[in-house]
Coordinates of C-alpha atoms in Angstrom, one line a residue:
Chain A
X1 CA 0.0 0.0 0.0
X2 CA 2.9 2.4 0.2
X3 CA 3.7 2.6 -3.5
X4 CA 1.0 5.1 -4.4
X5 CA 2.7 7.6 -2.1
X6 CA 6.0 7.0 -3.8
X7 CA 6.0 10.1 -6.1
X8 CA 5.2 12.2 -3.1
X9 CA 7.8 10.6 -0.9
X10 CA 10.4 11.0 -3.6
X11 CA 9.6 14.6 -3.8
X12 CA 9.3 15.5 -0.2
X13 CA 11.6 13.1 1.6
X14 CA 14.9 14.4 0.3
X15 CA 13.9 17.7 1.8
X16 CA 12.8 16.1 5.0
X17 CA 15.8 13.9 5.5
X18 CA 18.3 16.2 3.9
X19 CA 21.4 16.9 6.0
X20 CA 19.8 18.7 8.9
X21 CA 20.0 22.5 9.2
X22 CA 23.4 22.1 10.9
X23 CA 25.1 22.5 7.6
X24 CA 24.8 26.1 6.6
X25 CA 25.3 25.4 2.9
X26 CA 22.3 23.1 2.6
X27 CA 20.2 25.5 4.5
X28 CA 21.0 28.4 2.2
X29 CA 20.4 26.2 -0.9
X30 CA 17.1 25.0 0.4
X31 CA 15.8 28.5 1.2
X32 CA 16.7 29.7 -2.3
X33 CA 15.2 26.7 -4.1
X34 CA 12.1 26.3 -2.2
X35 CA 11.1 29.7 -1.0
X36 CA 7.5 29.0 -1.8
X37 CA 6.9 25.5 -3.1
X38 CA 8.0 22.3 -1.4
X39 CA 7.6 24.4 1.7
X40 CA 5.7 23.6 4.8
X41 CA 2.0 23.6 4.8
X42 CA 0.6 26.7 6.6
X43 CA -3.0 27.3 7.6
X44 CA -3.5 29.7 4.7
X45 CA -2.1 27.1 2.3
X46 CA -4.4 24.5 3.6
X47 CA -7.5 26.5 2.7
X48 CA -8.1 24.7 -0.7
X49 CA -8.5 21.4 1.3
X50 CA -11.5 22.7 3.1
X51 CA -14.3 21.8 0.6
X52 CA -13.0 18.2 0.5
X53 CA -12.6 18.0 4.2
X54 CA -16.1 19.3 4.8
X55 CA -17.7 16.9 2.3
X56 CA -15.8 13.9 3.7
X57 CA -16.5 14.8 7.4
X58 CA -20.2 15.5 6.7
X59 CA -21.0 12.6 4.4
X60 CA -18.5 9.9 5.2
X61 CA -17.0 10.3 8.6
X62 CA -20.4 11.5 10.0
X63 CA -22.4 8.5 8.9
X64 CA -19.6 6.1 10.0
X65 CA -19.6 7.6 13.5
X66 CA -23.4 7.7 13.5
X67 CA -23.5 4.1 12.6
X68 CA -21.5 3.3 15.7
X69 CA -24.3 4.8 17.7
X70 CA -27.2 3.5 15.5
X71 CA -26.0 -0.1 15.7
X72 CA -26.6 0.0 19.5
X73 CA -30.1 1.3 19.3
X74 CA -33.6 0.0 18.4
X75 CA -34.0 2.7 15.8
X76 CA -36.7 1.7 13.3
X77 CA -38.7 3.1 10.4
X78 CA -42.0 2.3 12.1
X79 CA -43.4 0.8 15.3
X80 CA -41.4 0.7 18.5
X81 CA -38.1 2.5 18.2
X82 CA -39.5 4.8 15.4
X83 CA -41.0 7.4 17.7
X84 CA -38.4 7.3 20.5
X85 CA -35.2 5.5 19.9
X86 CA -33.5 4.0 22.8
X87 CA -30.1 2.5 23.3
X88 CA -30.3 -1.3 23.6
X89 CA -26.6 -2.2 24.0
X90 CA -25.3 -5.1 22.1
X91 CA -28.7 -6.6 21.6
X92 CA -28.6 -6.1 17.8
X93 CA -25.3 -8.0 17.6
X94 CA -26.4 -10.9 19.8
X95 CA -29.6 -11.0 17.7
X96 CA -27.6 -11.2 14.5
X97 CA -25.2 -13.8 15.8
X98 CA -28.1 -16.0 16.9
X99 CA -30.1 -15.6 13.8
X100 CA -29.7 -18.5 11.3
X101 CA -30.6 -16.1 8.5
X102 CA -27.6 -14.0 9.4
X103 CA -25.2 -17.0 9.4
X104 CA -26.7 -18.1 6.1
X105 CA -26.0 -14.7 4.6
X106 CA -22.5 -14.5 6.1
X107 CA -21.7 -17.9 4.6
X108 CA -23.1 -17.0 1.2
X109 CA -21.1 -13.7 1.3
X110 CA -17.9 -15.7 1.9
X111 CA -18.8 -18.2 -0.9
X112 CA -19.7 -15.4 -3.2
X113 CA -16.4 -13.5 -2.4
X114 CA -14.2 -16.5 -2.7
X115 CA -15.7 -17.9 -5.8
X116 CA -16.2 -14.7 -7.7
X117 CA -13.4 -12.5 -6.6
X118 CA -10.5 -14.5 -5.0
X119 CA -10.8 -17.3 -7.5
X120 CA -12.9 -16.1 -10.5
X121 CA -11.9 -12.5 -11.2
X122 CA -8.4 -12.9 -9.9
X123 CA -7.5 -16.0 -12.0
X124 CA -9.5 -14.9 -15.0
X125 CA -7.8 -11.5 -14.9
X126 CA -4.3 -13.1 -14.5
X127 CA -5.0 -15.6 -17.3
X128 CA -6.2 -12.8 -19.7
X129 CA -3.2 -10.6 -18.8
X130 CA -0.8 -13.5 -19.5
X131 CA -2.6 -14.4 -22.7
X132 CA -2.5 -10.8 -23.8
X133 CA 1.3 -10.9 -23.9
X134 CA 1.2 -13.9 -26.3
X135 CA -2.0 -13.7 -28.4
X136 CA -2.4 -12.1 -31.7
X137 CA -2.7 -8.3 -31.4
X138 CA -6.0 -8.1 -33.2
X139 CA -7.5 -10.8 -31.0
X140 CA -6.1 -9.1 -27.9
X141 CA -7.6 -5.8 -28.9
X142 CA -11.1 -7.2 -29.6
X143 CA -11.3 -9.5 -26.6
X144 CA -10.0 -6.9 -24.1
X145 CA -12.6 -4.4 -25.5
X146 CA -15.4 -6.9 -24.9
X147 CA -14.1 -7.7 -21.4
X148 CA -13.8 -4.1 -20.5
X149 CA -17.2 -3.3 -21.9
X150 CA -18.7 -5.8 -19.5
X151 CA -17.0 -3.9 -16.7
X152 CA -18.1 -0.4 -17.6
X153 CA -21.7 -1.2 -18.2
X154 CA -24.0 0.0 -15.4
X155 CA -24.6 -2.5 -12.6
X156 CA -28.3 -2.8 -13.3
X157 CA -27.8 -3.4 -17.0
X158 CA -25.2 -6.1 -16.1
X159 CA -27.7 -7.7 -13.7
X160 CA -30.4 -7.9 -16.4
X161 CA -27.9 -9.2 -19.1
X162 CA -26.6 -12.0 -16.8
X163 CA -30.2 -12.8 -15.7
X164 CA -31.1 -13.4 -19.4
X165 CA -27.9 -15.4 -19.8
X166 CA -28.6 -17.9 -17.0
X167 CA -32.4 -17.9 -17.1
X168 CA -34.2 -21.2 -17.9
X169 CA -35.1 -19.9 -21.4
X170 CA -31.9 -17.9 -21.6
X171 CA -28.9 -17.8 -23.9
X172 CA -26.7 -20.3 -22.0
X173 CA -29.3 -23.0 -22.2
X174 CA -29.9 -22.3 -25.9
X175 CA -26.2 -22.7 -26.5
X176 CA -25.9 -25.8 -24.4
X177 CA -28.8 -27.5 -26.1
X178 CA -27.4 -26.6 -29.5
X179 CA -24.2 -28.3 -28.5
X180 CA -26.2 -31.3 -27.3
X181 CA -25.2 -30.7 -23.7
X182 CA -27.5 -30.9 -20.7
X183 CA -29.1 -27.6 -19.7
X184 CA -28.6 -25.8 -16.4
X185 CA -30.9 -24.1 -13.9
X186 CA -28.4 -22.3 -11.8
X187 CA -30.7 -19.4 -10.9
X188 CA -32.9 -21.9 -9.0
X189 CA -30.7 -24.7 -8.0
X190 CA -27.5 -22.8 -6.8
X191 CA -28.3 -19.1 -7.4
X192 CA -25.2 -18.1 -5.4
X193 CA -23.0 -19.7 -8.1
X194 CA -25.0 -18.0 -10.9
X195 CA -24.5 -14.5 -9.3
X196 CA -20.8 -15.4 -8.6
X197 CA -20.3 -16.1 -12.3
X198 CA -22.1 -12.9 -13.1
X199 CA -19.7 -11.1 -10.9
X200 CA -16.7 -12.7 -12.7
X201 CA -18.2 -11.6 -16.0
X202 CA -18.6 -8.1 -14.7
X203 CA -15.4 -7.7 -12.7
X204 CA -12.6 -9.6 -14.4
X205 CA -11.6 -6.5 -16.5
X206 CA -10.3 -4.8 -13.4
X207 CA -7.9 -7.6 -12.5
X208 CA -6.9 -8.0 -16.1
X209 CA -5.9 -4.3 -16.3
X210 CA -4.1 -4.4 -13.0
X211 CA -2.1 -7.5 -14.0
X212 CA -1.4 -6.5 -17.5
X213 CA 0.0 -3.2 -16.3
X214 CA 2.1 -5.1 -13.7
X215 CA 3.3 -7.6 -16.3
X216 CA 4.4 -4.9 -18.7
X217 CA 6.7 -3.7 -15.9
X218 CA 8.5 -7.1 -15.8
X219 CA 11.6 -7.4 -17.8
X220 CA 11.2 -10.0 -20.5
X221 CA 14.9 -11.0 -20.2
X222 CA 14.0 -12.8 -17.0
X223 CA 11.6 -15.0 -19.0
X224 CA 14.2 -15.5 -21.7
X225 CA 16.8 -16.7 -19.2
X226 CA 14.3 -19.0 -17.5
X227 CA 13.4 -20.4 -20.8
X228 CA 17.0 -21.0 -21.7
X229 CA 17.4 -22.8 -18.4
X230 CA 14.7 -25.1 -19.6
X231 CA 11.6 -23.9 -17.7
X232 CA 8.4 -24.7 -19.5
X233 CA 5.7 -22.0 -19.9
X234 CA 3.6 -23.1 -16.8
X235 CA 6.7 -23.4 -14.7
X236 CA 7.8 -19.9 -15.8
X237 CA 4.4 -18.5 -14.9
X238 CA 4.5 -20.2 -11.4
X239 CA 8.2 -19.6 -10.5
X240 CA 8.9 -16.3 -12.3
X241 CA 5.8 -14.3 -13.0
X242 CA 3.7 -15.0 -9.9
X243 CA 6.4 -14.1 -7.4
X244 CA 7.2 -10.9 -9.3
X245 CA 3.5 -10.0 -9.3
X246 CA 3.1 -10.6 -5.6
X247 CA 2.6 -7.0 -4.6
X248 CA 0.1 -6.5 -7.5
X249 CA -1.7 -9.7 -6.5
X250 CA -2.0 -8.7 -2.9
X251 CA -3.4 -5.2 -3.7
X252 CA -5.6 -6.5 -6.4
X253 CA -7.1 -9.2 -4.1
X254 CA -7.7 -6.6 -1.4
X255 CA -9.5 -4.2 -3.8
X256 CA -11.7 -6.8 -5.5
X257 CA -12.5 -8.5 -2.2
X258 CA -13.8 -5.2 -0.8
X259 CA -15.7 -4.5 -4.0
X260 CA -17.2 -7.9 -4.0
X261 CA -18.2 -7.9 -0.3
X262 CA -20.4 -4.9 -1.0
X263 CA -22.0 -6.0 -4.3
X264 CA -25.7 -5.2 -4.0
X265 CA -27.3 -4.2 -7.3
X266 CA -26.1 -7.2 -9.4
X267 CA -27.6 -9.8 -7.0
X268 CA -30.7 -7.7 -6.3
X269 CA -31.5 -7.5 -10.0
X270 CA -30.7 -11.1 -10.8
X271 CA -32.3 -13.0 -7.9
X272 CA -33.4 -10.5 -5.3
X273 CA -31.6 -12.7 -2.8
X274 CA -33.8 -15.6 -3.5
X275 CA -35.1 -18.2 -4.0
X276 CA -35.6 -18.8 -0.3
X277 CA -32.6 -16.6 0.6
X278 CA -30.2 -18.9 -1.2
X279 CA -28.4 -15.9 -2.7
X280 CA -29.0 -13.4 0.1
X281 CA -25.5 -12.1 0.8
X282 CA -25.0 -9.7 3.7
X283 CA -25.7 -6.5 1.8
X284 CA -29.1 -7.9 0.7
X285 CA -29.8 -9.2 4.2
X286 CA -28.9 -5.8 5.6
X287 CA -31.2 -4.1 3.2
X288 CA -34.0 -6.5 3.9
X289 CA -33.8 -6.0 7.6
X290 CA -33.4 -2.2 7.5
X291 CA -36.0 -1.4 4.8
X292 CA -38.4 -4.3 4.3
X293 CA -38.7 -4.8 8.1
X294 CA -37.7 -1.3 9.0
X295 CA -35.1 -2.3 11.6
X296 CA -32.5 0.5 11.0
X297 CA -30.5 -0.2 14.2
X298 CA -30.3 -4.0 13.5
X299 CA -29.4 -3.3 9.8
X300 CA -26.6 -1.0 10.9
X301 CA -25.3 -3.7 13.2
X302 CA -25.2 -6.1 10.3
X303 CA -23.4 -3.4 8.1
X304 CA -20.7 -3.1 10.8
X305 CA -20.2 -6.8 10.9
X306 CA -19.8 -6.6 7.1
X307 CA -17.2 -3.9 7.5
X308 CA -15.5 -6.2 10.1
X309 CA -15.2 -9.0 7.5
X310 CA -13.7 -6.5 5.0
X311 CA -11.2 -5.3 7.6
X312 CA -10.1 -8.8 8.5
X313 CA -9.7 -9.7 4.8
X314 CA -7.7 -6.6 4.2
X315 CA -5.3 -7.3 7.1
X316 CA -4.8 -10.8 5.8
X317 CA -3.9 -9.5 2.3
X318 CA -1.5 -6.9 3.8
X319 CA 0.5 -9.9 5.2
X320 CA 0.9 -11.1 1.7
X321 CA 2.7 -8.0 0.7
X322 CA 6.5 -8.3 0.6
X323 CA 8.2 -6.6 3.5
X324 CA 9.6 -3.7 1.6
X325 CA 6.2 -2.8 0.3
X326 CA 4.7 -2.3 3.7
X327 CA 6.8 0.5 5.2
Chain B
X1 CA 2.8 -10.1 -27.7
X2 CA 3.8 -6.5 -27.8
X3 CA 0.4 -5.1 -27.2
X4 CA 0.7 -4.8 -23.5
X5 CA 3.9 -2.9 -23.8
X6 CA 2.4 -0.7 -26.4
X7 CA -0.6 0.1 -24.3
X8 CA 1.8 1.1 -21.6
X9 CA 3.8 3.3 -23.8
X10 CA 0.7 4.8 -25.3
X11 CA -0.6 5.8 -21.9
X12 CA 2.8 7.0 -20.7
X13 CA 3.1 8.9 -23.9
X14 CA -0.3 10.4 -23.3
X15 CA 0.8 11.4 -19.9
X16 CA 3.9 12.9 -21.2
X17 CA 1.9 14.9 -23.7
X18 CA 0.0 16.4 -20.9
X19 CA 2.7 16.6 -18.3
X20 CA 5.6 17.6 -20.4
X21 CA 8.0 14.6 -20.5
X22 CA 9.2 13.9 -17.0
X23 CA 12.5 12.0 -17.3
X24 CA 11.3 8.9 -15.5
X25 CA 8.3 8.3 -17.9
X26 CA 10.5 8.7 -21.0
X27 CA 13.0 6.2 -19.8
X28 CA 10.3 3.6 -19.1
X29 CA 9.0 3.9 -22.6
X30 CA 12.4 3.3 -24.0
X31 CA 13.0 0.3 -21.7
X32 CA 9.8 -1.3 -22.8
X33 CA 10.5 -0.7 -26.4
X34 CA 14.0 -2.1 -26.1
X35 CA 13.0 -5.3 -24.4
X36 CA 10.2 -5.8 -26.9
X37 CA 12.7 -5.5 -29.8
X38 CA 15.1 -7.9 -28.0
X39 CA 12.4 -10.5 -27.9
X40 CA 11.6 -10.0 -31.6
X41 CA 15.3 -10.3 -32.5
X42 CA 15.4 -13.6 -30.5
X43 CA 13.4 -15.1 -33.3
X44 CA 10.4 -17.5 -32.8
X45 CA 10.6 -21.2 -33.3
X46 CA 7.6 -23.5 -34.2
X47 CA 7.0 -24.2 -30.6
X48 CA 6.8 -20.6 -29.8
X49 CA 4.3 -20.0 -32.7
X50 CA 2.2 -22.9 -31.4
X51 CA 2.1 -21.4 -28.0
X52 CA 1.1 -18.0 -29.4
X53 CA -1.7 -19.7 -31.5
X54 CA -2.9 -21.5 -28.4
X55 CA -3.0 -18.2 -26.5
X56 CA -5.0 -16.6 -29.3
X57 CA -7.4 -19.5 -29.4
X58 CA -8.0 -19.4 -25.6
X59 CA -8.5 -15.7 -25.7
X60 CA -11.1 -16.0 -28.5
X61 CA -13.0 -18.6 -26.5
X62 CA -13.1 -16.5 -23.4
X63 CA -14.0 -13.5 -25.5
X64 CA -16.9 -15.4 -27.1
X65 CA -18.4 -16.3 -23.7
X66 CA -18.1 -12.7 -22.5
X67 CA -19.7 -11.5 -25.7
X68 CA -22.9 -13.6 -25.5
X69 CA -24.7 -11.3 -22.9
X70 CA -23.6 -8.2 -24.8
X71 CA -24.9 -9.7 -28.0
X72 CA -28.2 -10.4 -26.4
X73 CA -28.8 -6.7 -25.5
X74 CA -27.9 -5.5 -29.0
X75 CA -30.0 -8.1 -30.9
X76 CA -33.0 -8.0 -28.5
X77 CA -33.2 -4.2 -28.8
X78 CA -33.9 -4.5 -32.5
X79 CA -36.3 -7.4 -32.0
X80 CA -39.9 -6.6 -30.9
X81 CA -40.4 -10.3 -30.3
X82 CA -37.3 -10.6 -28.1
X83 CA -37.1 -13.5 -25.6
X84 CA -34.6 -14.2 -22.9
X85 CA -32.3 -16.1 -25.2
X86 CA -29.9 -14.5 -27.7
X87 CA -31.3 -14.8 -31.2
X88 CA -31.0 -13.2 -34.6
X89 CA -34.1 -11.0 -35.1
X90 CA -36.5 -12.3 -37.8
X91 CA -37.2 -8.8 -38.8
X92 CA -35.0 -6.0 -37.6
X93 CA -37.2 -3.2 -36.2
X94 CA -36.8 0.1 -34.4
X95 CA -40.1 -0.7 -32.6
X96 CA -38.6 -1.1 -29.2
X97 CA -36.8 2.2 -29.4
X98 CA -40.0 3.9 -30.7
X99 CA -42.0 2.4 -27.8
X100 CA -39.6 3.9 -25.2
X101 CA -39.0 7.2 -27.2
X102 CA -40.8 9.5 -24.7
X103 CA -40.1 11.8 -21.9
X104 CA -41.5 9.7 -19.1
X105 CA -39.8 6.4 -19.9
X106 CA -36.5 7.5 -21.3
X107 CA -35.6 11.2 -21.4
X108 CA -36.5 12.2 -17.9
X109 CA -34.6 9.4 -16.2
X110 CA -31.6 10.1 -18.4
X111 CA -31.8 13.8 -17.7
X112 CA -32.0 13.0 -14.0
X113 CA -29.0 10.7 -14.3
X114 CA -27.1 13.5 -16.1
X115 CA -28.0 16.0 -13.4
X116 CA -27.2 13.6 -10.6
X117 CA -23.9 12.2 -12.0
X118 CA -22.8 15.4 -13.7
X119 CA -23.5 17.5 -10.6
X120 CA -21.7 15.0 -8.4
X121 CA -18.7 14.7 -10.7
X122 CA -18.4 18.5 -10.7
X123 CA -18.5 18.5 -6.9
X124 CA -16.0 15.6 -6.6
X125 CA -13.5 16.9 -9.1
X126 CA -13.6 20.5 -7.8
X127 CA -13.0 19.4 -4.3
X128 CA -10.4 16.8 -5.3
X129 CA -8.3 19.2 -7.4
X130 CA -8.3 21.8 -4.7
X131 CA -7.5 19.2 -2.0
X132 CA -4.8 17.5 -4.0
X133 CA -2.8 20.7 -4.6
X134 CA -1.6 21.3 -1.1
X135 CA -1.1 17.6 -0.6
X136 CA 1.1 17.5 -3.7
X137 CA 3.0 20.7 -3.2
X138 CA 3.7 21.2 0.5
X139 CA 5.4 19.2 3.3
X140 CA 3.5 18.7 6.5
X141 CA 3.5 16.4 9.4
X142 CA 0.9 13.7 9.1
X143 CA 1.0 13.8 5.3
X144 CA 1.6 10.0 5.1
X145 CA -1.1 9.1 7.6
X146 CA -3.5 11.4 5.7
X147 CA -2.6 9.8 2.4
X148 CA -3.1 6.3 3.9
X149 CA -6.5 7.4 5.3
X150 CA -7.5 8.6 1.8
X151 CA -6.3 5.3 0.3
X152 CA -8.1 3.2 2.9
X153 CA -11.3 5.1 2.6
X154 CA -11.3 4.4 -1.2
X155 CA -11.8 0.7 -0.2
X156 CA -14.7 1.6 2.2
X157 CA -17.8 -0.3 1.0
X158 CA -20.4 2.5 0.4
X159 CA -23.1 -0.2 0.8
X160 CA -22.2 -0.5 4.4
X161 CA -22.8 3.2 5.3
X162 CA -26.1 3.6 3.4
X163 CA -28.4 2.9 6.3
X164 CA -26.8 5.5 8.6
X165 CA -26.7 7.9 5.7
X166 CA -30.4 7.3 5.0
X167 CA -31.2 7.7 8.7
X168 CA -29.3 10.9 8.9
X169 CA -30.9 12.2 5.7
X170 CA -34.3 11.5 7.2
X171 CA -33.5 13.6 10.2
X172 CA -32.2 16.6 8.2
X173 CA -34.9 16.3 5.6
X174 CA -32.5 15.5 2.7
X175 CA -34.1 12.3 1.6
X176 CA -35.6 12.6 -1.9
X177 CA -33.5 15.8 -2.4
X178 CA -31.5 15.8 -5.6
X179 CA -29.0 18.2 -3.9
X180 CA -28.5 15.8 -1.0
X181 CA -28.0 12.8 -3.4
X182 CA -25.5 14.9 -5.5
X183 CA -23.5 15.9 -2.4
X184 CA -23.4 12.4 -1.0
X185 CA -22.5 10.7 -4.3
X186 CA -19.8 13.4 -4.7
X187 CA -18.4 12.8 -1.3
X188 CA -18.4 9.1 -1.7
X189 CA -16.2 9.3 -4.8
X190 CA -13.9 11.9 -3.3
X191 CA -11.2 9.7 -1.7
X192 CA -10.5 7.9 -5.0
X193 CA -10.6 11.1 -7.0
X194 CA -8.2 12.8 -4.6
X195 CA -5.9 9.8 -4.8
X196 CA -5.9 9.8 -8.6
X197 CA -5.6 13.6 -9.0
X198 CA -2.7 13.8 -6.5
X199 CA -0.9 11.1 -8.4
X200 CA -1.3 13.0 -11.7
X201 CA -0.4 16.3 -10.0
X202 CA 2.8 14.8 -8.6
X203 CA 3.9 14.2 -12.2
X204 CA 3.8 17.9 -13.0
X205 CA 7.2 19.3 -12.3
X206 CA 7.2 22.2 -9.8
X207 CA 9.8 24.3 -11.6
X208 CA 7.2 25.6 -14.1
X209 CA 5.0 26.8 -11.2
X210 CA 7.9 28.4 -9.5
X211 CA 8.2 30.7 -12.5
X212 CA 4.5 31.5 -12.2
X213 CA 5.1 32.2 -8.5
X214 CA 8.0 34.5 -9.0
X215 CA 5.8 36.4 -11.5
X216 CA 3.4 36.9 -8.7
X217 CA 0.6 34.4 -9.5
X218 CA -1.4 33.3 -6.4
X219 CA -1.9 29.6 -5.7
X220 CA -5.3 29.4 -7.3
X221 CA -4.0 31.2 -10.4
X222 CA -1.0 28.9 -10.6
X223 CA -3.2 25.9 -10.1
X224 CA -5.8 27.0 -12.7
X225 CA -3.5 28.3 -15.5
X226 CA -0.3 26.3 -15.0
X227 CA -0.9 23.0 -13.2
X228 CA -4.3 22.0 -14.5
X229 CA -3.5 22.5 -18.2
X230 CA -0.4 20.4 -17.7
X231 CA -2.3 17.5 -16.2
X232 CA -5.2 17.7 -18.7
X233 CA -5.1 14.1 -19.7
X234 CA -4.8 12.9 -16.2
X235 CA -7.7 15.1 -15.1
X236 CA -9.9 13.8 -17.9
X237 CA -9.1 10.2 -16.9
X238 CA -10.1 11.0 -13.3
X239 CA -13.2 13.0 -14.3
X240 CA -14.5 10.3 -16.7
X241 CA -13.7 7.5 -14.3
X242 CA -15.6 9.3 -11.6
X243 CA -18.6 9.9 -13.9
X244 CA -18.7 6.4 -15.3
X245 CA -18.7 4.9 -11.8
X246 CA -21.5 7.2 -10.7
X247 CA -23.5 6.6 -13.8
X248 CA -23.6 2.9 -13.0
X249 CA -24.3 3.3 -9.3
X250 CA -27.7 1.9 -8.3
X251 CA -27.7 1.7 -4.6
X252 CA -27.2 5.4 -3.7
X253 CA -30.1 6.9 -5.8
X254 CA -32.2 3.8 -5.0
X255 CA -31.9 4.7 -1.3
X256 CA -31.8 8.4 -1.3
X257 CA -34.3 9.4 -4.1
X258 CA -38.0 8.4 -3.9
X259 CA -40.2 10.5 -6.2
X260 CA -40.7 9.0 -9.6
X261 CA -39.9 12.3 -11.3
X262 CA -36.5 12.5 -9.7
X263 CA -35.3 8.9 -10.3
X264 CA -32.3 8.4 -12.5
X265 CA -32.1 5.7 -15.2
X266 CA -30.3 3.2 -12.9
X267 CA -33.4 3.1 -10.7
X268 CA -36.1 3.3 -13.4
X269 CA -34.5 0.4 -15.2
X270 CA -35.0 -1.6 -12.1
X271 CA -38.6 -0.6 -11.9
X272 CA -39.0 -1.2 -15.7
X273 CA -40.4 -4.6 -15.5
X274 CA -43.0 -3.9 -12.7
X275 CA -44.0 -0.7 -14.5
X276 CA -45.4 -2.5 -17.5
X277 CA -46.7 -5.7 -15.9
X278 CA -45.4 -8.2 -18.3
X279 CA -41.8 -7.7 -19.2
X280 CA -41.1 -6.4 -22.7
X281 CA -37.6 -7.7 -23.1
X282 CA -37.0 -5.9 -26.3
X283 CA -37.9 -2.6 -24.7
X284 CA -35.8 -3.4 -21.7
X285 CA -32.9 -4.0 -24.0
X286 CA -33.5 -0.8 -25.9
X287 CA -33.6 1.2 -22.7
X288 CA -30.5 -0.5 -21.5
X289 CA -28.7 0.5 -24.7
X290 CA -29.8 4.2 -24.3
X291 CA -28.7 4.1 -20.6
X292 CA -25.4 2.5 -21.4
X293 CA -24.6 4.6 -24.4
X294 CA -22.9 7.5 -22.6
X295 CA -20.4 5.4 -20.7
X296 CA -19.7 3.3 -23.8
X297 CA -19.1 6.5 -25.8
X298 CA -16.8 7.9 -23.1
X299 CA -14.9 4.6 -23.1
X300 CA -14.5 4.6 -26.8
X301 CA -13.5 8.3 -26.7
X302 CA -10.9 7.7 -24.0
X303 CA -9.8 4.4 -25.4
X304 CA -7.4 2.2 -23.5
X305 CA -5.8 5.0 -21.5
X306 CA -9.0 5.1 -19.4
X307 CA -8.9 1.5 -18.4
X308 CA -5.2 1.4 -17.9
X309 CA -5.4 4.6 -16.0
X310 CA -7.9 3.2 -13.6
X311 CA -6.0 0.0 -13.0
X312 CA -2.7 1.6 -12.7
X313 CA -4.1 4.0 -10.1
X314 CA -6.1 1.3 -8.3
X315 CA -3.9 -1.6 -8.4
X316 CA -0.3 -1.2 -9.4
X317 CA 0.4 2.1 -7.7
X318 CA -2.1 1.4 -4.9

């Protein structure tokens, strides 16, 4: 996570760690070179940061802090808790942790994240990025355009498109029966897998772009020498490419995990969380509790538990980063 | 085989065009070019060609699977008899487009989307550029923690804060207010926009500004007439990225806007099926095309630099 700051550090650190003011020469040079810019931030110079600070405090930090209060109340849209909200302590959390529907959703969320992000998008992205280096240029151009198009389409459109793809009378079954293969009914039998595939379709472009950018930074001489030493293509990918990509893999995994944990619209459009809650991941469960049943306090508690899962996953990925990247 | 390298050089070149060739970027382009040439000079045996052909074939297969749902929406939109399955229309017709060609179904939701996302993009980018400038140009204690906070908040799932946001908005009477939705959507995209903008701004050398400074330009003047023109390409990537992400956002307007006349296309598309009773898939496809067109056009307009820009910012650098 430290690399993004690299340009800034490169610029500011020499100044900060420069031979300290004890040397009169360096002091004089610095004063001449950086009379205005590269200088310390003063209150007046921080003024342009105010609009962003106000927006972030009001609309991001505010709600997050408020959720820490809301999760411990019985706040509701209607009924008891709507007129006068009272603090109920950890009741919402104990309710969640003893509700089988919560555990069902938590399990489905993990299945969805592992299948669609950690395995699906990640491997599909890596595969496409590696193939891009080898495949015919025209093929690469067209295929990446299609994959990226799937990514930039609005979430609701993607939801409908993948619904038609997996539906009983949909495209996938039409193709399967043309090929003489048995048809599928994933949306009813294992809807979580259908929505996970949908998320792979929608999200692989991100990993592909991340990995292809990272691969283009790898010197091809390393591959040449590995090939000369007799390493086959798969061996080269596993022993040369993957270790070199480790920082990119760790950050990519972290980003797509956080994105996938909070996917709402795609599943909401495709299955609505059903049938019988079989694809109700935590965001959908949270939505149902907060708005269909009006339990805002309970829904917020579930949202905090969702954030907790995200935080735990992020910490795990940070451990994957090589030491020098952590600083 | 060289396409990835070329994309890279293309984007770096684009950056250079805007940022005025910083030495590091120029060197990277040359490195990539040189190694590509080296590989070509190495020659390619039959085994190599076979591997390349296998790579192409695999890519075509993956591409074909990815294409099917996209093909459905295009073909179904021209087919008034469209079903759930992808099929070549028996007779091509503009009937679906004609059926939704009215203010209530199409133009008002799209205008609302434009107002919501355009307004929020304006809010985000204005605040982001202003905020990135001191972060890029001055030293201060706590700069690193601040940057890390910004980066970490880019990963914050907005879904998880929507209930408290809704609850707060109810209390201050901002629910169903377009302005409220614009401000929230703007704020929620801000961390990523600040991060992107600061990265692009760091690439603009300070020497040029120093001239502007010595000639007596204030910081806003220097930012507006020196720095921003030099980071034009980066700014357009950040702006378009912000807009595209907002255009596709469903959950935020779904929660914060209620009146039918204020709903953006993302939400009306969801209500599309219930609105008409039986689902007219052809019309749904036609509306999806109208709704997706702006982001597709922006993508074609920006080309690969957009995608690579996002990924570079989100993944490799971050």
